[in-house]
Amino acid sequence: MAKADVPQRDGPAAPLGVQPDGRLPLPWLADGLAAARRLSGAHALLIHGPAGAGHFDMAVLLAQSLLCEAAPTGAQATACGRCASCHLVATRAHPDLRLVLPAALRVQRGWTDEDDYIAPKGEAKPSRELRIDQVRAAIDWSQQTSGRGRGKVLLLHPADALNISAANALLKTLEEPPGQMRLLLTSADPEHLLPTVRSRCQRLALTLPPAAQARAWLQAQGLDTPDALLALAGGSPLEALAWAQDGLNPALLASLPRRVAAGDGSVLAGRPIPRVVELLLKLSHDAQVQAAGGVPRFFAAASLPAGADPTALRIWQQALQRVARHDEHPWSAALLIESLVSQAGAVWPAQGGGASLHSLP
Ligand SMILES: [Zn+2]
């Protein structure tokens, strides 16, 4: 499937929360909503679970249900999707809902029109952190009177992006939210949050949908043969869709391991470094598992070249992990990808990659 054929989920026009016909944005969140009802007294909730489980959509659904004007106060039933409040949430215009996201995620969603969008000041790229100025502005907002009288909701996504000073600035509000405010935090990695943040929240665990539901949802998004992408995404349909939007398809995935093993990086050229590194780390993981007699997780077993050299594989993995740890690279993207792929050639010398361990990044 060509990239242009893949529907974009996010974007300026994508409404949030329950649709007017009652549909959920992601069907597998129904279980999470039911579980959330049992936590309806929590003033601070940490929504966690594997990456790609739909944390943000879940948090918006909960915010919408807390603010819905057709639901009984405090009952946390599913939002109606039709009242004035639900409509305001859907269009990001609700005065009692504050969405705090890193600038980079806002740009990705096309939300640079908002009052609290923090434009990068003299920075090359929008920040991936939740910064203290965003948290302070949200705390100021939380102390104002509720606009529509059903309390307020402060949503921080993802809480992992809070830097230390921003997290510390939030603690008092987390401990004692003013008035009827609820806080909703999301995290794919709650063990890395500050313990002081974690301990002040009740928890709601999300899970990935069963494979059949994930497959059906991806097919409804226009992916006819989603299995290979779903495997690459570790079972997360949102991630699988993101890979499809990046231009990956089953044929390309099937040929990728051997092409990389032969030192051919053309299929990766022009892609963002973090995505390339993620793909190569998954490939190196599967090569290691297969060498140990296990079943590969991300790529089809038949697509993996045999005969990986264990020492070269380890060196390659370490180089990939070093690149993954750093946001900024002194190398040009093209040179870095060429170098990483050339090291893959050393892992599989029999594939004709022409081993060269030059200039490890
Ligand atoms: Zn409603």
Coordinates of C-alpha atoms and ligand atoms in Angstrom, one line a residue:
M1 CA 0.0 0.0 0.0
A2 CA 1.4 3.4 -0.9
K3 CA 1.8 5.9 1.9
A4 CA -0.8 8.2 0.4
D5 CA -3.4 5.4 0.7
V6 CA -2.9 5.1 4.4
P7 CA -5.4 7.1 6.3
Q8 CA -3.9 9.6 8.8
R9 CA -5.5 9.2 12.3
D10 CA -4.2 12.3 13.7
G11 CA -4.5 15.8 12.3
P12 CA -6.2 19.1 12.9
A13 CA -9.6 17.7 11.9
A14 CA -9.6 14.5 14.0
P15 CA -12.2 14.8 16.7
L16 CA -11.3 13.5 20.2
G17 CA -13.2 11.1 22.4
V18 CA -16.5 9.3 21.9
Q19 CA -18.0 10.0 18.5
P20 CA -21.6 11.4 18.3
D21 CA -22.8 7.9 17.3
G22 CA -21.3 6.4 20.5
R23 CA -18.3 4.8 18.9
L24 CA -15.0 4.8 20.8
P25 CA -12.0 6.1 19.0
L26 CA -10.3 2.7 19.6
P27 CA -12.6 -0.2 20.2
W28 CA -10.4 -2.0 22.6
L29 CA -10.6 0.8 25.1
A30 CA -14.0 -0.4 26.3
D31 CA -12.4 -2.7 28.8
G32 CA -10.3 0.1 30.2
L33 CA -13.3 2.3 30.5
A34 CA -15.1 -0.4 32.5
A35 CA -12.1 -0.7 34.8
A36 CA -11.9 3.1 35.2
R37 CA -15.5 3.1 36.6
R38 CA -14.2 1.2 39.6
L39 CA -11.7 4.0 40.2
S40 CA -14.1 6.9 39.8
G41 CA -13.1 8.4 43.2
A42 CA -9.5 8.8 42.2
H43 CA -8.4 12.5 42.0
A44 CA -5.2 11.5 40.2
L45 CA -5.0 8.6 37.8
L46 CA -2.0 7.1 36.1
I47 CA -3.0 5.4 32.8
H48 CA -0.3 2.9 32.0
G49 CA 0.4 -0.1 29.8
P50 CA 2.5 -1.1 26.8
A51 CA 3.3 1.6 24.2
G52 CA 0.7 1.9 21.6
A53 CA -2.2 0.7 23.8
G54 CA -4.0 4.0 23.3
H55 CA -3.1 5.9 26.5
F56 CA -3.9 9.3 25.2
D57 CA -7.3 8.3 23.7
M58 CA -8.1 6.6 27.0
A59 CA -7.3 9.7 29.0
V60 CA -9.4 11.9 26.7
L61 CA -12.3 9.4 27.0
L62 CA -12.1 9.6 30.8
A63 CA -11.9 13.4 30.8
Q64 CA -14.9 13.5 28.5
S65 CA -16.9 11.2 30.7
L66 CA -16.1 13.3 33.8
L67 CA -17.2 16.5 32.0
C68 CA -20.2 15.1 30.1
E69 CA -23.3 17.1 30.9
A70 CA -25.7 14.3 30.0
A71 CA -24.1 11.9 32.5
P72 CA -25.0 11.9 36.3
T73 CA -22.3 14.0 38.2
G74 CA -19.4 11.9 39.4
A75 CA -20.7 8.6 38.0
Q76 CA -18.1 8.4 35.3
A77 CA -20.4 6.7 32.9
T78 CA -19.2 6.7 29.3
A79 CA -19.6 10.1 27.8
C80 CA -22.6 10.7 25.6
G81 CA -20.6 12.1 22.7
R82 CA -23.4 14.5 21.8
C83 CA -23.8 17.2 24.5
A84 CA -22.2 20.6 24.4
S85 CA -19.5 19.5 26.7
C86 CA -18.6 16.4 24.7
H87 CA -18.5 18.5 21.6
L88 CA -16.1 20.9 23.2
V89 CA -13.8 18.1 24.3
A90 CA -13.9 16.6 20.8
T91 CA -12.8 19.9 19.3
R92 CA -10.2 20.7 22.0
A93 CA -12.2 23.8 23.0
H94 CA -13.5 22.8 26.5
P95 CA -12.6 25.5 29.0
D96 CA -12.3 22.9 31.8
L97 CA -10.0 20.5 30.1
R98 CA -6.3 21.2 29.8
L99 CA -4.3 19.0 27.5
V100 CA -0.6 19.2 28.3
L101 CA 1.6 17.6 25.7
P102 CA 5.2 18.2 24.6
A103 CA 5.5 20.6 21.7
A104 CA 6.8 17.9 19.4
L105 CA 3.6 15.9 19.9
R106 CA 1.4 18.9 19.3
V107 CA 3.2 19.6 16.1
Q108 CA 2.7 15.9 15.1
R109 CA -1.0 16.3 15.7
G110 CA -1.2 19.6 13.9
W111 CA -2.2 21.4 17.2
T112 CA 0.0 24.5 16.9
D113 CA -3.1 26.8 17.0
E114 CA -3.6 26.4 20.7
D115 CA -3.1 29.1 23.4
D116 CA -0.9 26.9 25.4
Y117 CA 1.2 25.6 22.6
I118 CA 4.8 26.4 23.5
A119 CA 6.6 27.4 20.4
P120 CA 10.3 26.5 20.3
K121 CA 12.4 29.5 21.3
G122 CA 15.5 29.5 19.2
E123 CA 15.6 25.7 19.2
A124 CA 16.1 23.6 16.1
K125 CA 13.3 21.3 17.0
P126 CA 10.1 21.4 19.1
S127 CA 10.7 19.9 22.5
R128 CA 9.9 16.3 23.4
E129 CA 9.8 17.2 27.1
L130 CA 6.9 18.5 29.2
R131 CA 8.5 21.6 30.5
I132 CA 8.2 23.5 33.8
D133 CA 6.6 26.6 32.0
Q134 CA 3.8 24.3 30.7
V135 CA 3.2 22.8 34.1
R136 CA 3.2 26.2 35.8
A137 CA 0.7 27.5 33.3
A138 CA -1.5 24.5 33.9
I139 CA -1.3 25.0 37.7
D140 CA -2.4 28.6 37.2
W141 CA -5.2 27.4 35.0
S142 CA -6.3 24.8 37.7
Q143 CA -6.8 27.6 40.2
Q144 CA -9.3 29.4 38.1
T145 CA -13.0 28.7 38.6
S146 CA -14.5 25.9 36.5
G147 CA -16.1 27.3 33.3
R148 CA -19.0 24.9 33.0
G149 CA -19.4 23.9 36.6
R150 CA -18.6 20.2 36.4
G151 CA -15.1 20.4 37.7
K152 CA -11.9 20.4 35.7
V153 CA -9.5 17.9 34.2
L154 CA -5.8 18.3 33.7
L155 CA -4.3 15.7 31.3
L156 CA -0.6 15.2 31.1
H157 CA 0.6 13.1 28.2
P158 CA 3.0 11.4 28.5
A159 CA 4.0 11.8 32.1
D160 CA 7.4 10.2 31.2
A161 CA 8.1 13.4 29.3
L162 CA 8.0 15.5 32.5
N163 CA 11.5 16.7 33.2
I164 CA 12.6 16.7 36.9
S165 CA 11.8 20.3 37.6
A166 CA 8.4 20.0 35.9
A167 CA 7.6 16.9 37.9
N168 CA 8.5 18.6 41.1
A169 CA 6.4 21.6 40.3
L170 CA 3.5 19.3 39.8
L171 CA 3.7 17.4 43.1
K172 CA 1.6 19.8 45.3
T173 CA -1.2 19.9 42.8
L174 CA -1.0 16.1 42.5
E175 CA -1.3 15.8 46.2
E176 CA -4.1 18.2 46.7
P177 CA -5.8 19.2 43.4
P178 CA -7.7 22.5 43.8
G179 CA -11.5 22.3 43.8
Q180 CA -13.0 19.4 41.9
M181 CA -10.0 18.9 39.6
R182 CA -8.9 15.5 38.4
L183 CA -5.5 14.8 37.0
L184 CA -4.9 12.2 34.3
L185 CA -1.4 11.1 33.6
T186 CA -0.3 8.6 31.0
S187 CA 2.9 6.5 30.9
A188 CA 4.2 3.5 28.9
D189 CA 7.0 3.2 31.4
P190 CA 5.6 4.0 34.9
E191 CA 8.6 2.5 36.7
H192 CA 10.7 5.4 35.3
L193 CA 8.5 8.1 36.7
L194 CA 9.6 9.9 39.9
P195 CA 8.3 7.7 42.8
T196 CA 6.8 10.8 44.3
V197 CA 4.7 11.2 41.2
R198 CA 3.8 7.6 40.9
S199 CA 2.8 7.2 44.6
R200 CA 0.3 10.0 44.4
C201 CA -1.7 8.4 41.6
Q202 CA -4.1 5.5 41.4
R203 CA -3.4 3.2 38.5
L204 CA -5.4 2.1 35.5
A205 CA -3.7 -0.6 33.4
L206 CA -4.3 -0.8 29.6
T207 CA -3.5 -3.8 27.5
L208 CA -3.0 -4.3 23.8
P209 CA -6.0 -5.8 22.0
P210 CA -6.2 -9.5 21.1
A211 CA -4.6 -10.2 17.7
A212 CA -8.0 -10.7 16.0
Q213 CA -9.3 -7.4 17.2
A214 CA -6.1 -5.6 16.3
R215 CA -6.2 -7.1 12.8
A216 CA -9.8 -6.2 12.2
W217 CA -9.2 -2.6 13.3
L218 CA -6.2 -2.3 11.0
Q219 CA -8.2 -3.7 8.1
A220 CA -10.9 -1.1 8.9
Q221 CA -8.1 1.5 8.6
G222 CA -7.4 0.3 5.1
L223 CA -4.5 -2.1 5.7
D224 CA -5.5 -5.3 3.8
T225 CA -2.7 -7.5 5.1
P226 CA -1.7 -6.2 8.5
D227 CA -0.1 -9.3 10.0
A228 CA 3.6 -8.4 9.2
L229 CA 3.2 -4.8 10.4
L230 CA 1.4 -6.0 13.5
A231 CA 4.3 -8.3 14.3
L232 CA 6.9 -5.6 13.7
A233 CA 4.9 -3.4 16.1
G234 CA 4.9 -6.0 18.8
G235 CA 1.1 -6.4 18.6
S236 CA 0.2 -2.7 18.9
P237 CA -2.2 -1.7 16.1
L238 CA -1.5 2.0 16.6
E239 CA 2.2 1.3 16.1
A240 CA 1.5 -0.9 13.1
L241 CA -0.5 1.9 11.5
A242 CA 2.3 4.4 12.2
W243 CA 4.8 2.0 10.4
A244 CA 2.3 1.8 7.5
Q245 CA 2.1 5.6 7.4
D246 CA 5.9 5.6 7.4
G247 CA 5.7 3.7 4.1
L248 CA 6.4 0.2 5.3
N249 CA 4.4 -2.7 3.7
P250 CA 4.6 -6.5 3.8
A251 CA 6.7 -6.9 0.7
L252 CA 9.2 -4.4 1.9
L253 CA 9.4 -6.0 5.3
A254 CA 9.9 -9.4 3.8
S255 CA 12.9 -8.2 1.8
L256 CA 14.4 -5.9 4.4
P257 CA 16.5 -8.3 6.5
R258 CA 18.3 -9.7 3.5
R259 CA 18.9 -6.4 2.0
V260 CA 20.3 -5.0 5.2
A261 CA 22.4 -8.1 5.6
A262 CA 23.8 -7.5 2.1
G263 CA 24.8 -4.0 3.1
D264 CA 22.0 -2.4 1.0
G265 CA 20.5 0.5 3.0
S266 CA 18.6 2.1 0.1
V267 CA 15.3 1.0 1.6
L268 CA 16.1 3.0 4.8
A269 CA 17.4 6.1 3.1
G270 CA 15.5 9.3 3.9
R271 CA 13.8 7.8 7.0
P272 CA 14.1 9.5 10.4
I273 CA 17.1 8.1 12.4
P274 CA 15.0 7.0 15.4
R275 CA 12.7 4.9 13.2
V276 CA 15.7 3.3 11.3
V277 CA 17.4 2.5 14.6
E278 CA 14.2 1.0 15.9
L279 CA 13.9 -1.2 12.8
L280 CA 17.5 -2.3 13.0
L281 CA 17.4 -3.0 16.7
K282 CA 14.4 -5.3 16.1
L283 CA 16.2 -7.0 13.3
S284 CA 19.3 -7.5 15.5
H285 CA 17.0 -8.8 18.3
D286 CA 15.5 -11.4 16.0
A287 CA 18.9 -12.4 14.6
Q288 CA 20.0 -13.1 18.1
V289 CA 16.9 -15.0 19.1
Q290 CA 17.1 -17.1 15.9
A291 CA 20.8 -17.9 16.5
A292 CA 19.8 -19.2 19.9
G293 CA 17.2 -21.4 18.3
G294 CA 14.2 -19.3 19.3
V295 CA 11.3 -17.9 17.3
P296 CA 11.8 -14.4 16.0
R297 CA 9.3 -11.8 17.2
F298 CA 9.3 -8.9 14.8
F299 CA 10.2 -10.4 11.4
A300 CA 9.1 -13.6 9.7
A301 CA 11.6 -16.4 10.4
A302 CA 11.9 -17.1 6.6
S303 CA 12.9 -13.5 5.9
L304 CA 15.9 -13.6 8.2
P305 CA 19.3 -14.5 6.7
A306 CA 21.2 -17.4 8.4
G307 CA 24.8 -17.4 9.6
A308 CA 25.0 -14.3 11.7
D309 CA 28.4 -13.8 13.3
P310 CA 27.8 -13.6 17.1
T311 CA 30.7 -11.1 17.8
A312 CA 29.8 -8.8 14.9
L313 CA 26.2 -9.0 15.9
R314 CA 27.0 -7.9 19.4
I315 CA 29.1 -5.0 18.2
W316 CA 26.4 -3.9 15.8
Q317 CA 23.8 -4.0 18.6
Q318 CA 26.0 -1.9 20.9
A319 CA 26.4 0.7 18.1
L320 CA 22.6 0.7 17.5
Q321 CA 22.0 1.2 21.3
R322 CA 24.5 4.0 21.4
V323 CA 22.7 5.8 18.6
A324 CA 19.3 5.1 20.2
R325 CA 20.4 6.8 23.4
H326 CA 21.2 10.1 21.8
D327 CA 18.8 12.5 20.1
E328 CA 21.4 14.5 18.3
H329 CA 24.0 13.1 16.0
P330 CA 27.1 14.8 14.7
W331 CA 26.8 12.7 11.5
S332 CA 24.5 13.4 8.6
A333 CA 21.5 11.1 8.6
A334 CA 22.6 9.5 5.3
L335 CA 26.1 8.8 6.6
L336 CA 24.9 7.4 9.9
I337 CA 22.5 5.0 8.1
E338 CA 25.2 3.9 5.7
S339 CA 27.5 3.2 8.6
L340 CA 24.9 1.2 10.6
V341 CA 24.0 -0.9 7.5
S342 CA 27.6 -1.5 6.6
Q343 CA 28.1 -2.9 10.1
A344 CA 25.1 -5.2 9.4
G345 CA 27.1 -6.4 6.4
A346 CA 29.8 -7.5 8.8
V347 CA 27.2 -9.5 10.8
W348 CA 26.3 -11.6 7.8
P349 CA 29.5 -11.8 5.7
A350 CA 28.1 -14.6 3.6
Q351 CA 25.3 -12.2 2.3
G352 CA 27.9 -10.2 0.3
G353 CA 27.7 -7.1 2.4
G354 CA 31.4 -6.6 2.3
A355 CA 32.3 -6.3 6.0
S356 CA 33.7 -3.0 7.0
L357 CA 33.8 -2.0 10.6
H358 CA 34.9 1.5 9.8
S359 CA 34.1 4.5 11.9
L360 CA 31.6 3.1 14.4
P361 CA 29.4 5.9 15.5
Ligands
ZN1 ZN -21.9 14.3 26.8

